[in-house]
Every structure is written in C-alpha cells, then in structure tokens.
CSV table of C-alpha atoms in Angstrom, one decimal:
chain,number,residue,atom,x,y,z
M,1,SER,CA,36.3,9.4,40.6
M,2,SER,CA,38.9,11.0,38.3
M,3,ASN,CA,41.8,9.4,40.5
M,4,MET,CA,39.5,6.2,40.1
M,5,GLU,CA,40.2,6.6,36.0
M,6,ASP,CA,43.4,7.9,35.6
M,7,ASP,CA,44.8,5.1,38.1
M,8,ALA,CA,41.8,3.1,35.5
M,9,SER,CA,43.6,4.2,32.6
M,10,LEU,CA,47.1,3.8,34.3
M,11,LYS,CA,46.6,0.2,35.0
M,12,PHE,CA,45.5,-0.8,31.1
M,13,ARG,CA,48.1,1.0,29.7
M,14,GLN,CA,50.8,-0.4,31.6
M,15,GLN,CA,49.2,-3.5,30.0
M,16,LEU,CA,49.3,-2.9,26.7
M,17,LEU,CA,53.1,-1.9,27.2
M,18,ARG,CA,53.1,-6.0,28.7
M,19,ILE,CA,51.6,-7.1,25.6
M,20,ASP,CA,53.8,-4.6,23.4
M,21,GLU,CA,57.5,-6.1,24.8
M,22,ASN,CA,56.4,-10.1,24.5
M,23,LEU,CA,55.9,-9.3,21.1
M,24,VAL,CA,58.0,-10.7,18.6
M,25,ALA,CA,58.3,-8.6,14.6
M,26,GLU,CA,56.3,-11.5,12.3
M,27,GLU,CA,53.3,-10.1,15.1
M,28,VAL,CA,53.0,-6.9,15.1
M,29,ALA,CA,53.1,-7.4,11.3
M,30,ALA,CA,50.2,-10.1,11.6
M,31,LEU,CA,48.6,-7.4,14.4
M,32,LYS,CA,49.3,-4.6,11.4
M,33,PHE,CA,47.8,-6.5,8.9
M,34,LEU,CA,44.7,-7.5,11.0
M,35,CYS,CA,44.1,-4.0,11.1
M,36,THR,CA,43.5,-2.9,7.6
M,37,ASP,CA,40.1,-3.0,7.9
M,38,LEU,CA,39.7,-1.2,10.6
M,39,LEU,CA,42.3,2.3,10.4
M,40,PRO,CA,42.9,4.6,8.1
M,41,PHE,CA,45.4,3.3,5.3
M,42,ARG,CA,48.4,5.7,5.7
M,43,LYS,CA,48.1,5.4,10.2
M,44,LEU,CA,48.9,2.1,9.2
M,45,GLU,CA,51.9,2.7,7.1
M,46,SER,CA,53.7,4.3,9.9
M,47,VAL,CA,53.6,1.5,12.6
M,48,LYS,CA,56.8,0.5,14.4
M,49,SER,CA,55.3,-1.5,17.2
M,50,ALA,CA,52.0,-3.2,18.8
M,51,VAL,CA,51.5,0.7,20.7
M,52,ASP,CA,51.7,2.3,18.4
M,53,ILE,CA,48.7,-0.4,17.0
M,54,PHE,CA,47.1,-0.1,20.3
M,55,GLN,CA,47.5,4.0,19.9
M,56,LEU,CA,45.2,3.9,16.8
M,57,LEU,CA,42.6,1.0,18.0
M,58,MET,CA,42.0,3.7,21.3
M,59,ALA,CA,42.3,7.3,18.8
M,60,GLU,CA,39.1,5.0,16.4
M,61,GLU,CA,37.4,3.9,20.0
M,62,TYR,CA,37.9,0.5,18.8
M,63,VAL,CA,39.2,-0.3,22.6
M,64,ASN,CA,39.4,1.6,25.9
M,65,GLU,CA,39.7,-0.3,29.6
M,66,GLU,CA,36.4,-1.3,29.7
M,67,ASP,CA,36.4,-3.4,26.0
M,68,THR,CA,39.4,-4.4,24.8
M,69,PHE,CA,37.8,-7.2,23.1
M,70,LEU,CA,39.2,-6.8,20.5
M,71,LEU,CA,42.9,-7.0,21.4
M,72,ALA,CA,41.8,-10.3,22.4
M,73,GLU,CA,40.3,-11.9,19.3
M,74,LEU,CA,44.1,-9.7,17.2
M,75,LEU,CA,45.7,-12.3,20.5
M,76,TYR,CA,44.0,-15.0,19.4
M,77,ARG,CA,43.7,-14.7,15.9
M,78,ILE,CA,48.1,-14.6,16.0
M,79,LYS,CA,48.1,-17.5,18.1
M,80,CYS,CA,48.6,-15.6,20.8
M,81,HIS,CA,47.1,-16.7,23.9
M,82,SER,CA,49.1,-16.7,26.6
M,83,LEU,CA,49.0,-13.1,26.6
M,84,LEU,CA,45.1,-13.1,26.3
M,85,LYS,CA,45.7,-13.2,30.7
M,86,LYS,CA,46.8,-9.6,30.7
M,87,LEU,CA,43.5,-8.8,29.5
M,88,GLY,CA,41.5,-10.7,31.7
M,89,TYR,CA,40.5,-13.4,29.0
M,90,THR,CA,41.4,-17.3,28.5
M,91,LYS,CA,41.1,-18.9,25.0
M,92,GLU,CA,37.7,-20.2,25.6
M,93,LYS,CA,36.7,-16.9,26.1
M,94,VAL,CA,37.5,-15.6,23.2
M,95,GLN,CA,36.2,-18.5,20.7
M,96,GLU,CA,32.7,-17.6,22.2
M,97,CYS,CA,32.4,-13.7,22.0
M,98,LEU,CA,33.5,-14.0,18.5
M,99,HIS,CA,30.6,-14.9,17.0
M,100,GLU,CA,28.6,-12.1,18.6
M,101,LYS,CA,31.8,-9.7,19.1
M,102,GLY,CA,35.0,-10.2,16.3
M,103,LYS,CA,35.6,-6.9,13.8
M,104,VAL,CA,38.2,-8.7,11.7
M,105,SER,CA,36.2,-9.6,8.7
M,106,LEU,CA,36.4,-13.7,7.3
M,107,TYR,CA,38.2,-12.1,3.8
M,108,ARG,CA,41.7,-10.6,6.7
M,109,GLN,CA,41.8,-13.6,8.4
M,110,MET,CA,41.4,-15.9,5.0
M,111,LEU,CA,44.7,-14.3,3.8
M,112,TYR,CA,45.8,-15.1,7.1
M,113,GLU,CA,45.4,-18.2,7.3
M,114,LEU,CA,46.5,-18.5,3.9
M,115,SER,CA,49.8,-16.9,5.1
M,116,GLU,CA,50.7,-18.8,8.2
M,117,ASN,CA,50.3,-22.1,5.4
M,118,ILE,CA,52.9,-20.8,2.7
M,119,THR,CA,56.0,-22.9,3.5
M,120,ASN,CA,59.2,-20.9,2.6
M,121,GLU,CA,59.2,-24.5,-1.3
M,122,MET,CA,55.2,-22.7,-1.8
M,123,LEU,CA,56.4,-19.0,-1.2
M,124,LYS,CA,59.5,-20.1,-3.9
M,125,ASP,CA,56.9,-21.4,-6.4
M,126,ILE,CA,54.2,-18.8,-6.0
M,127,ILE,CA,56.8,-15.6,-6.1
M,128,PHE,CA,57.6,-17.5,-9.5
M,129,LEU,CA,53.9,-17.6,-10.2
M,130,LEU,CA,54.0,-14.7,-10.2
M,131,GLN,CA,56.6,-12.2,-11.4
M,132,ASN,CA,54.3,-10.2,-14.0
M,133,CYS,CA,52.9,-9.4,-11.6
M,134,LEU,CA,55.7,-8.5,-8.6
M,135,PRO,CA,58.0,-5.2,-9.0
M,136,LYS,CA,60.7,-6.1,-11.1
M,137,ARG,CA,64.0,-5.5,-8.6
M,138,ARG,CA,64.0,-8.4,-6.4
M,139,ILE,CA,63.4,-8.4,-3.6
M,140,THR,CA,62.5,-10.9,-0.5
M,141,LEU,CA,59.1,-10.8,0.5
M,142,SER,CA,57.6,-12.7,3.5
M,143,ALA,CA,54.2,-15.1,2.6
M,144,LEU,CA,52.4,-12.1,4.1
M,145,GLU,CA,54.0,-9.1,2.5
M,146,LEU,CA,53.1,-10.4,-0.9
M,147,LEU,CA,49.4,-10.5,-0.4
M,148,ILE,CA,49.6,-7.1,0.9
M,149,LEU,CA,51.6,-6.1,-2.5
M,150,LEU,CA,48.4,-8.2,-4.6
M,151,GLU,CA,45.9,-6.3,-2.3
M,152,LYS,CA,47.4,-2.0,-3.2
M,153,GLN,CA,47.7,-3.9,-6.7
M,154,GLY,CA,44.2,-4.4,-6.8
M,155,LEU,CA,45.0,-8.4,-7.9
M,156,VAL,CA,43.2,-9.8,-4.9
M,157,THR,CA,40.3,-7.8,-3.0
M,158,GLU,CA,37.7,-9.0,-0.7
M,159,ASN,CA,35.0,-10.1,-3.6
M,160,ASN,CA,37.3,-11.6,-6.1
M,161,VAL,CA,39.9,-13.8,-4.8
M,162,GLN,CA,40.1,-16.0,-8.5
M,163,MET,CA,44.1,-14.7,-8.9
M,164,LEU,CA,44.6,-17.3,-5.1
M,165,GLU,CA,42.3,-19.8,-6.2
M,166,GLU,CA,44.6,-20.8,-10.1
M,167,VAL,CA,48.2,-20.3,-7.5
M,168,CYS,CA,46.5,-22.1,-5.3
M,169,MET,CA,45.3,-24.6,-7.6
M,170,SER,CA,48.7,-24.5,-8.9
M,171,VAL,CA,51.3,-24.8,-5.3
M,172,SER,CA,49.1,-26.5,-3.1
M,173,PRO,CA,45.3,-28.2,-2.4
M,174,ASP,CA,45.4,-28.2,1.4
M,175,LEU,CA,46.4,-23.4,0.5
M,176,LEU,CA,43.2,-23.5,-2.3
M,177,GLU,CA,40.5,-24.8,0.6
M,178,ILE,CA,41.4,-22.1,2.6
M,179,VAL,CA,40.5,-19.8,0.1
M,180,ASN,CA,37.3,-22.1,-0.8
M,181,CYS,CA,36.0,-22.7,2.4
M,182,TYR,CA,35.9,-18.5,3.2
M,183,LYS,CA,34.2,-17.6,-0.1
M,184,ARG,CA,31.4,-20.5,1.2
M,185,GLU,CA,31.2,-19.1,4.4
M,186,LYS,CA,30.8,-15.7,2.3
M,187,VAL,CA,27.7,-17.2,0.9
M,188,SER,CA,26.5,-18.4,4.0
M,189,ILE,CA,27.0,-15.5,6.4
M,190,ALA,CA,24.2,-12.9,6.8
M,191,PRO,CA,25.0,-9.4,5.8
M,192,HIS,CA,24.1,-7.4,9.2
M,193,LEU,CA,21.0,-5.6,8.7
M,194,PRO,CA,22.0,-2.1,8.7
M,195,ASN,CA,22.9,-3.3,5.3
M,196,ALA,CA,19.7,-4.3,3.7
M,197,GLN,CA,17.3,-2.3,2.1
M,198,ILE,CA,13.8,-1.5,4.3
M,199,HIS,CA,11.4,0.5,2.9
M,200,THR,CA,8.4,2.8,4.1
M,201,GLY,CA,9.8,3.2,7.6
M,202,LEU,CA,9.8,-0.2,8.9
M,203,THR,CA,9.1,-0.7,12.9
M,204,LYS,CA,11.4,-2.3,15.4
M,205,ARG,CA,7.7,-3.9,15.8
M,206,HIS,CA,6.9,-5.1,13.0
M,207,LEU,CA,10.2,-7.0,12.2
M,208,ALA,CA,9.5,-8.1,15.7
M,209,SER,CA,6.8,-9.5,13.7
M,210,LEU,CA,8.5,-10.5,10.5
M,211,ILE,CA,10.2,-13.1,12.2
M,212,LEU,CA,7.6,-14.5,14.1
M,213,PHE,CA,5.2,-14.6,12.0
M,214,LEU,CA,8.5,-15.6,8.8
M,215,SER,CA,6.7,-18.7,7.5
M,216,ALA,CA,3.4,-17.0,6.5
M,217,LEU,CA,4.4,-14.0,4.7
M,218,SER,CA,4.7,-14.1,0.8
M,219,VAL,CA,7.9,-14.4,0.1
M,220,SER,CA,8.9,-13.6,-4.1
M,221,ALA,CA,12.3,-12.9,-5.9
M,222,SER,CA,11.7,-11.0,-9.0
M,223,ALA,CA,14.3,-10.0,-11.9
M,224,GLY,CA,13.0,-6.7,-11.9
M,225,GLU,CA,14.8,-6.4,-8.1
M,226,HIS,CA,18.2,-8.3,-9.0
M,227,SER,CA,21.6,-6.3,-8.5
M,228,GLY,CA,24.0,-6.9,-10.4
M,229,SER,CA,24.7,-10.6,-9.7
M,230,GLN,CA,24.1,-10.2,-6.1
M,231,GLY,CA,20.1,-11.6,-5.8
M,232,ILE,CA,17.3,-10.0,-3.4
M,233,VAL,CA,14.5,-11.8,-1.6
M,234,THR,CA,11.5,-9.2,-1.3
M,235,VAL,CA,9.1,-10.3,1.8
M,236,SER,CA,6.1,-8.3,1.5
M,237,CYS,CA,4.5,-7.5,4.3
M,238,TRP,CA,1.3,-5.4,6.4
M,239,ARG,CA,0.4,-2.3,4.7
M,240,HIS,CA,1.9,-3.1,1.2
M,241,GLN,CA,5.6,-2.8,3.1
M,242,SER,CA,8.3,-4.7,2.1
M,243,ILE,CA,11.6,-5.2,2.9
M,244,HIS,CA,14.7,-5.5,0.0
M,245,PHE,CA,16.8,-8.9,2.3
M,246,PRO,CA,20.4,-10.0,-0.2
M,247,THR,CA,19.5,-13.2,-1.1
M,248,ALA,CA,21.7,-14.7,1.0
M,249,PHE,CA,21.2,-12.9,3.9
M,250,PHE,CA,17.2,-14.8,3.3
M,251,LEU,CA,18.7,-18.0,3.0
M,252,SER,CA,21.4,-17.9,6.0
M,253,PHE,CA,18.3,-16.6,7.8
M,254,LEU,CA,15.7,-19.3,6.6
M,255,GLN,CA,18.6,-21.9,7.8
M,256,LYS,CA,19.4,-20.5,11.6
M,257,MET,CA,14.6,-20.3,12.2
M,258,THR,CA,14.6,-24.4,10.2
M,259,SER,CA,18.4,-25.3,12.3
M,260,TYR,CA,18.9,-26.5,15.6
M,261,LYS,CA,21.0,-23.7,17.7
M,262,MET,CA,24.9,-24.8,16.6
M,263,ASP,CA,26.2,-21.8,18.4
M,264,GLY,CA,26.3,-22.2,22.1
M,265,PRO,CA,29.9,-21.4,24.0
M,266,HIS,CA,30.2,-25.4,24.0
M,267,ARG,CA,29.8,-27.1,21.4
M,268,GLY,CA,28.8,-31.1,23.4
M,269,PHE,CA,30.1,-34.5,24.4
M,270,CYS,CA,31.0,-37.0,21.9
M,271,LEU,CA,31.3,-40.4,23.6
M,272,VAL,CA,33.1,-44.0,21.1
M,273,ILE,CA,33.2,-47.5,22.7
M,274,ASN,CA,35.1,-49.0,21.4
M,275,ASN,CA,34.5,-53.2,22.3
M,276,VAL,CA,37.5,-54.9,20.1
M,277,ASN,CA,38.2,-58.4,22.7
M,278,PHE,CA,35.6,-60.3,24.3
M,279,ASP,CA,36.6,-62.8,27.0
M,280,LYS,CA,35.0,-65.8,25.4
M,281,SER,CA,33.5,-67.5,21.5
M,282,LEU,CA,33.5,-63.6,19.7
M,283,GLN,CA,36.7,-62.3,18.0
M,284,GLU,CA,38.8,-59.9,18.3
M,285,ARG,CA,37.5,-56.7,15.6
M,286,LYS,CA,41.0,-55.9,14.4
M,287,GLY,CA,41.2,-52.3,12.4
M,288,SER,CA,38.5,-50.5,15.2
M,289,CYS,CA,41.6,-49.0,16.4
M,290,LYS,CA,42.1,-47.1,13.6
M,291,ASP,CA,37.8,-46.2,13.4
M,292,ALA,CA,38.0,-44.6,17.0
M,293,GLY,CA,41.1,-42.4,16.8
M,294,GLU,CA,39.3,-41.6,13.3
M,295,LEU,CA,36.0,-40.6,15.1
M,296,LYS,CA,37.5,-38.8,18.2
M,297,GLN,CA,40.1,-36.9,15.6
M,298,VAL,CA,36.9,-35.6,13.4
M,299,PHE,CA,34.9,-34.9,16.3
M,300,THR,CA,37.3,-32.9,17.8
M,301,TRP,CA,37.7,-30.8,14.9
M,302,LEU,CA,33.5,-30.2,14.7
M,303,GLY,CA,34.0,-28.9,18.6
M,304,LEU,CA,33.1,-31.8,20.6
M,305,ASP,CA,35.0,-32.7,23.3
M,306,VAL,CA,35.4,-36.2,22.9
M,307,ARG,CA,35.6,-39.3,25.6
M,308,THR,CA,37.1,-43.2,24.6
M,309,TYR,CA,36.4,-46.2,26.6
M,310,GLU,CA,38.4,-49.4,24.9
M,311,ASP,CA,36.6,-52.9,26.2
M,312,LEU,CA,33.8,-51.9,28.0
M,313,THR,CA,31.1,-55.1,29.5
M,314,SER,CA,27.2,-54.9,29.6
M,315,GLN,CA,27.1,-53.5,32.6
M,316,GLN,CA,29.5,-51.2,32.4
M,317,ILE,CA,28.3,-49.4,29.5
M,318,ILE,CA,24.6,-49.6,31.4
M,319,ASP,CA,26.8,-47.9,33.9
M,320,LEU,CA,28.7,-45.0,31.8
M,321,MET,CA,25.0,-44.0,30.0
M,322,GLN,CA,23.4,-43.4,33.8
M,323,THR,CA,26.9,-41.2,34.3
M,324,TRP,CA,25.9,-39.2,31.3
M,325,GLN,CA,22.9,-38.8,31.7
M,326,HIS,CA,23.3,-37.5,34.7
M,327,PHE,CA,26.3,-34.9,34.0
M,328,GLN,CA,25.4,-31.1,34.4
M,329,ASP,CA,27.4,-29.8,32.0
M,330,HIS,CA,25.1,-30.7,29.4
M,331,LYS,CA,23.0,-27.4,30.3
M,332,ASP,CA,26.0,-25.8,28.2
M,333,ARG,CA,26.2,-28.0,25.4
M,334,ASP,CA,24.6,-27.6,22.2
M,335,CYS,CA,24.6,-31.2,21.4
M,336,PHE,CA,25.5,-35.4,22.1
M,337,ILE,CA,26.9,-37.2,20.2
M,338,CYS,CA,27.6,-41.5,21.4
M,339,CYS,CA,29.6,-43.6,18.5
M,340,ILE,CA,30.0,-47.9,19.5
M,341,LEU,CA,32.2,-49.7,17.7
M,342,SER,CA,31.5,-53.3,18.8
M,343,HIS,CA,29.7,-56.9,17.9
M,344,GLY,CA,26.3,-57.0,17.5
M,345,GLU,CA,22.5,-58.8,17.4
M,346,SER,CA,19.3,-57.0,15.9
M,347,GLY,CA,18.4,-53.8,17.6
M,348,ALA,CA,21.7,-54.8,19.9
M,349,ILE,CA,25.6,-54.3,20.9
M,350,TYR,CA,28.0,-56.8,22.9
M,351,GLY,CA,29.5,-55.8,25.7
M,352,LYS,CA,33.4,-57.5,26.6
M,353,ASP,CA,31.4,-59.5,28.2
M,354,GLU,CA,29.4,-61.0,25.2
M,355,LYS,CA,26.0,-60.4,27.1
M,356,LEU,CA,23.7,-57.7,25.2
M,357,VAL,CA,22.8,-54.5,25.5
M,358,SER,CA,19.3,-52.6,23.8
M,359,ILE,CA,20.4,-49.5,21.6
M,360,ARG,CA,16.7,-48.0,22.3
M,361,MET,CA,17.9,-48.3,26.3
M,362,ILE,CA,20.8,-46.9,25.6
M,363,MET,CA,19.5,-43.9,23.8
M,364,SER,CA,16.5,-43.8,26.4
M,365,HIS,CA,18.8,-42.6,28.8
M,366,PHE,CA,19.0,-38.5,27.4
M,367,THR,CA,15.1,-38.5,26.3
M,368,ALA,CA,13.8,-35.0,28.3
M,369,LYS,CA,12.5,-37.4,31.0
M,370,GLN,CA,15.7,-39.3,31.2
M,371,CYS,CA,18.1,-36.4,30.9
M,372,PRO,CA,16.5,-32.3,31.0
M,373,GLN,CA,19.9,-31.1,30.1
M,374,LEU,CA,19.8,-32.7,26.8
M,375,ALA,CA,15.6,-31.4,26.0
M,376,GLU,CA,15.4,-29.8,22.1
M,377,LYS,CA,18.7,-30.2,22.1
M,378,PRO,CA,19.9,-33.2,19.5
M,379,LYS,CA,21.3,-36.1,20.1
M,380,LEU,CA,23.5,-38.4,17.5
M,381,PHE,CA,23.5,-42.0,17.8
M,382,PHE,CA,25.9,-44.2,15.3
M,383,ILE,CA,26.7,-48.2,15.4
M,384,GLN,CA,29.5,-49.7,13.8
M,385,ALA,CA,28.0,-53.1,14.6
M,386,CYS,CA,26.3,-56.0,12.8
M,387,GLN,CA,21.8,-56.3,13.0
M,388,GLY,CA,22.2,-60.5,11.9
M,389,LYS,CA,24.3,-63.6,11.9
M,390,GLU,CA,27.5,-63.7,11.5
M,391,ILE,CA,28.6,-64.3,7.8
M,392,GLN,CA,31.6,-65.8,6.1
M,393,CYS,CA,33.4,-63.8,4.0
M,394,PRO,CA,36.7,-63.6,2.7
M,395,VAL,CA,40.5,-63.1,5.3
M,396,TYR,CA,41.0,-58.5,4.7
M,397,VAL,CA,37.3,-58.1,5.5
M,398,GLU,CA,35.6,-59.1,9.0
M,399,ALA,CA,32.2,-59.2,10.4
M,400,ASP,CA,30.9,-57.6,12.9
M,401,ALA,CA,28.1,-60.2,13.8
M,402,GLN,CA,27.7,-62.5,16.5
M,403,ILE,CA,27.8,-65.9,17.2
M,404,PRO,CA,24.9,-67.9,15.9
M,405,ASN,CA,22.6,-70.2,17.8
M,406,LEU,CA,21.8,-66.6,19.7
M,407,SER,CA,18.5,-67.3,22.8
M,408,SER,CA,19.2,-63.9,24.2
M,409,MET,CA,16.9,-62.1,21.1
M,410,GLN,CA,14.2,-63.5,19.8
M,411,HIS,CA,13.3,-60.8,17.3
M,412,SER,CA,14.9,-59.2,15.0
M,413,THR,CA,14.4,-55.1,15.8
M,414,SER,CA,14.6,-52.3,12.5
M,415,PRO,CA,16.4,-48.8,13.9
M,416,SER,CA,13.2,-47.3,13.3
M,417,GLU,CA,12.1,-49.7,16.8
M,418,SER,CA,16.0,-49.1,18.4
M,419,ILE,CA,15.2,-46.0,18.7
M,420,PRO,CA,13.5,-43.5,21.6
M,421,GLU,CA,9.5,-42.4,20.9
M,422,GLU,CA,10.5,-38.4,21.4
M,423,ALA,CA,12.2,-36.3,19.5
M,424,ASP,CA,15.4,-34.9,18.7
M,425,PHE,CA,16.9,-38.4,18.0
M,426,LEU,CA,19.1,-39.8,15.0
M,427,LEU,CA,20.3,-43.5,15.5
M,428,GLY,CA,22.9,-44.6,12.3
M,429,MET,CA,23.1,-47.0,11.6
M,430,ALA,CA,26.3,-49.9,10.1
M,431,THR,CA,24.2,-52.2,8.0
M,432,ILE,CA,20.3,-52.6,7.3
M,433,ASP,CA,18.2,-55.5,10.0
M,434,GLY,CA,19.1,-59.0,9.6
M,435,TYR,CA,23.4,-58.3,7.8
M,436,ALA,CA,26.0,-58.0,8.7
M,437,SER,CA,28.2,-54.9,8.8
M,438,PHE,CA,32.0,-55.6,7.2
M,439,ARG,CA,35.3,-54.1,8.7
M,440,HIS,CA,38.8,-54.2,6.9
M,441,VAL,CA,41.1,-56.0,9.6
M,442,GLN,CA,44.0,-52.6,8.7
M,443,GLN,CA,41.7,-49.8,6.8
M,444,GLY,CA,38.8,-50.2,9.6
M,445,ALA,CA,35.6,-50.5,9.1
M,446,TRP,CA,33.2,-49.5,5.9
M,447,TYR,CA,30.6,-47.6,7.4
M,448,ILE,CA,33.3,-45.7,9.9
M,449,GLN,CA,35.4,-44.4,7.7
M,450,ALA,CA,33.0,-44.0,4.9
M,451,LEU,CA,31.4,-41.2,7.3
M,452,CYS,CA,34.6,-39.9,8.8
M,453,SER,CA,35.3,-38.9,5.1
M,454,LYS,CA,31.9,-37.4,4.3
M,455,LEU,CA,32.1,-35.6,7.3
M,456,GLN,CA,35.0,-33.9,6.6
M,457,LEU,CA,34.4,-33.5,3.6
M,458,LEU,CA,30.9,-32.0,3.9
M,459,VAL,CA,30.2,-29.6,6.8
M,460,PRO,CA,32.4,-27.1,5.2
M,461,ARG,CA,30.1,-27.0,2.0
M,462,GLY,CA,27.5,-26.5,4.9
M,463,GLU,CA,25.2,-29.4,4.5
M,464,ASP,CA,23.7,-31.0,6.9
M,465,ILE,CA,23.6,-34.7,8.6
M,466,LEU,CA,21.2,-36.2,6.9
M,467,SER,CA,22.3,-35.1,3.4
M,468,ILE,CA,25.7,-36.7,4.9
M,469,LEU,CA,24.6,-40.4,6.0
M,470,THR,CA,23.0,-40.3,2.2
M,471,GLN,CA,26.1,-39.3,1.0
M,472,VAL,CA,27.7,-41.9,3.7
M,473,ASN,CA,25.2,-45.0,2.4
M,474,GLU,CA,26.0,-44.0,-1.3
M,475,ASP,CA,30.2,-45.1,-0.5
M,476,VAL,CA,29.4,-47.5,1.7
M,477,SER,CA,26.2,-49.4,-0.9
M,478,ARG,CA,29.5,-49.1,-3.7
M,479,ARG,CA,31.7,-50.8,-1.8
M,480,VAL,CA,32.7,-54.8,-1.6
M,481,ASP,CA,35.1,-56.5,-0.3
M,482,ARG,CA,37.8,-57.9,-2.7
M,483,LEU,CA,36.0,-61.0,-4.0
M,484,GLY,CA,33.6,-58.8,-5.3
M,485,THR,CA,30.9,-60.7,-3.1
M,486,LYS,CA,29.7,-59.3,0.2
M,487,LYS,CA,27.8,-55.5,0.1
M,488,GLN,CA,26.4,-53.8,3.0
M,489,MET,CA,23.5,-51.0,3.1
M,490,PRO,CA,23.4,-48.0,6.3
M,491,GLN,CA,20.8,-46.9,7.6
M,492,PRO,CA,19.6,-44.1,9.5
M,493,ALA,CA,17.1,-43.8,12.0
M,494,TYR,CA,15.4,-40.2,14.0
M,495,THR,CA,13.3,-37.8,15.2
M,496,LEU,CA,14.7,-34.6,14.9
M,497,ARG,CA,12.6,-32.1,14.3
M,498,ARG,CA,15.1,-29.2,12.3
M,499,LYS,CA,18.1,-29.2,10.6
M,500,PHE,CA,21.1,-30.6,12.4
M,501,VAL,CA,24.4,-28.7,10.8
M,502,PHE,CA,27.9,-28.7,12.2
M,503,PRO,CA,29.4,-25.1,12.1
M,504,ILE,CA,32.3,-24.8,9.5
M,505,PRO,CA,35.4,-25.1,12.0
M,506,ARG,CA,38.3,-22.8,11.4
M,507,ASP,CA,40.8,-25.5,10.7
M,508,PRO,CA,41.0,-27.8,7.9
M,509,PRO,CA,40.1,-31.3,7.6
M,510,PRO,CA,42.3,-33.8,9.5
M,511,SER,CA,43.2,-35.2,7.3
C-alpha cells in the first residue's frame, strides 16, 4: 500500500515536471499572478519556475495527486489547453467544474484578462497617463507587471477599480467593458454562506426549511442593519431567530429561485434556418445571410451549439424538427433555441418550395410529451417573417411577405395562438399579426439586428429575456425606412414560468 502511494506520488510529480517543461516565462508569470490571492506574497516573490508554484500549492494543500483541479483551472485560465490532458482534463471538463470548484477570484480573472487585452500601443498610453504613480526611474513594464505595481501601491484593489475605469475610459472601450463586466458580476454573485452572519444557532435543518419556505418568510431591510454601503436583508424565522444576509447575496439567491436553471455543463442547441432563395414567385431574401451569421455569432458567444440550415423545403423543415425532437443530448442541456428566417404569412412560414409550415406545428415538436428531454426547460423560438400581405416598399427595404391571394391560410393567427398551450415556451415574432416585417438588403432584418444588438448589450447586465425583448420592441418601433413611411412592431408571446437569464459570458461580445 505504501509502495503504491509512493508510485502515485512519483507519477504525479513527473506529470508536473512535464507541464513545467512546456511553459514559457510569460506563462509562469501568468500562473504566479493568478495565484496571488491563494499563496503567501513573500513566497510567491521567490518563484522562478512553474515547479516552484506547484510546490507552494501542494504545501498549502490546494493540490495533491487526488485533486489536481486547481492546476487544471490555472492552465485553462492561461489558455494552455493542450496541457490539460496531462492532468486527465479537457477544456470542456474544466468549464463544467469551474462554477463549483473554481478558486481564482473574479477580481484576479478581470486583471489577467485586462493584461491579455492591453496592446503595446495601449500600454504606452496607460504608462503615460499614470506616470505620476510609477517609479521615477525608467523601467520596461509588461501589462501584467504594471497591474502588479498598481496593486502593490494600493491604487487598485478588489473593491476599488476606479483608477482602472478612468484609464480604460481614456484608452479603450473594450478594456472598460472588462472592468464593467467584473463590477456587474461582483454584485450578482452571492458571497459564500459562511460569510453571512447566522444568529442564534440556526441549524442545517432550519436552513433547509428556510430555502423550502422562503416565499412564506417575512423579509425586512432596516436602516439599522446596514453596514457602510453593504446592504443587509434580515430574514425572520422560527422562534424569533433571524439570518442577516448581504443584500447582493439575497437578491442573487432570489433570482436563482425564480429563474430557469442555466448552470449545466452545456447551454443547449440553437438551430438557425435561413431560407434565402425560393422556387417560384417569392423574391430572394437579400441581407438574410448577414442575419444568420450574426445569430450564429451571438448565440455561440452565449454558449450555445449553433447549427445553421439553408433553403429548406416545407417537408425538410418538418423532418428537421422531428430529428431534433428525438435528439437524446437535450437531456444534458439547459435550453433549446430555434431561429427561422423566411417569407411568411399569418401564423406560418414558407419553405423553399413556397408551401407553408404552421409555426404552432413547428413548436409542438418540443412539448414535454413529444420531447421529454426538454421537459421543464425553456424553449425559445425567434421568427423573422412577415405575418401579412406583401407591401410595396422602397428599394433598400424589402418586406418578408408572401404573394397575394393565398388560399391555404383562411384566417389570421396571433402569436399567442401559435404557441403551444403548455409551459416553458417563448415565441419572438418580428411583427404583429397581419403586418409585414422589414429587411435591409445589405444590413439585414430590423428585428434580427435589434435582437442581436440588445442581447450583446443587456446579457452582460444580467437582464432577463423578456426585458431584452421589450428593448428590442423599443428599438424596432423607432426604426423607419429611408422615406419615413414604413414602421414595424415585434410581438413576443410566452408561457415561461420563470425568468430566463443567460449566464454572463466570460468573453466580450462579438461586435
């Protein structure tokens, strides 16, 4: 048994040596920086190699042969993904576990991301702006070294990033967004329970009951229970016992209780059906490829696995829905999204063969009965298509409408009639029933462009999908064609039971 343990320890250290051999000086400096909050500062200062860092992490019991996750996290953060397999991890596996096991603080992640995005030109500008804060003697600093220096001088701390904001505002909006993203996440992420003040010996049983009966509890926030700028929410419970939570924790906790679960290993699939060319009299939908490309970019950024399909007939659309209806991998996903770009009529969209497919029929493939893997999970459908007769419009704005005298759809169908009668669906329509929706032949559809723009703007702010679609309505309703004669109003319909909030992506928005 002792020999086996020795063998495991030796093998583990050999793995660490091989990782060390594959890291260059800049990567070792990055590892050292990411460990700043985990290891004693004096010991970190003497670090010369990755092995020195590994030794310190083992001494502090962060890492051993049974638990190498922190090492995997560090390699993932510095984008050395090819080295993860030496620890038995993949990039995807690390991503899955970060939410529960991640130890590198948001603050440290933000500073490192800044350092990675500061170009040489930006660095020169930042050093010029901060020259009164830097040593008088001229030294060559990397972006990482500059941030370390600002930290040492106390000019940048976890709770004070004002100087960073001011500098980034002058140098680059992209850098400023990294800092702003950190501030938003810092507010939204709950502190760990041990940091909350738990009074009068509240037991685990009481805490479990608190979670189960939260809606029935008396919640009060009193001025006497605020400490500095940190709000405190008092939850009163049994026998006059109370728990005092920081407000940010409480609001985050409430949001989690009232939002769909969106923290699984995989976000979900997003289908984009883009019908551009049609067989008979319907016009080519110029500009639609730009819409499809932007949808792919934005939903990929939001963590979805995007699949694009072009120029499908009505039967091919139905067949595609049946294929995805039976897809077993939905069970490991948080949600499902389907975007359809085509010509349309009331309650229906056209296939390439100019036959109509009912929107309700498309969505009904994903009810709990038809697709149990997506039961109780949010299913979002976005439709860019007219819902009324063709309109004569200027050259640069086209209508996604059908040819007149349609006989196959006798009555108008509102979005609320198109949506299945069970929970967890959302249908975002480009326009209200009976009206055309508009698409610029170069810039794309008003609705899709507004949707992509607002998702990129508002997801990082923690907004839920209905709030975002309200902003989309506002955006599209303000648009007019260049002659000022055509307007459009989108219309969402939904049976969602909870808030749908996309997790905030680590990467900046694609555009």
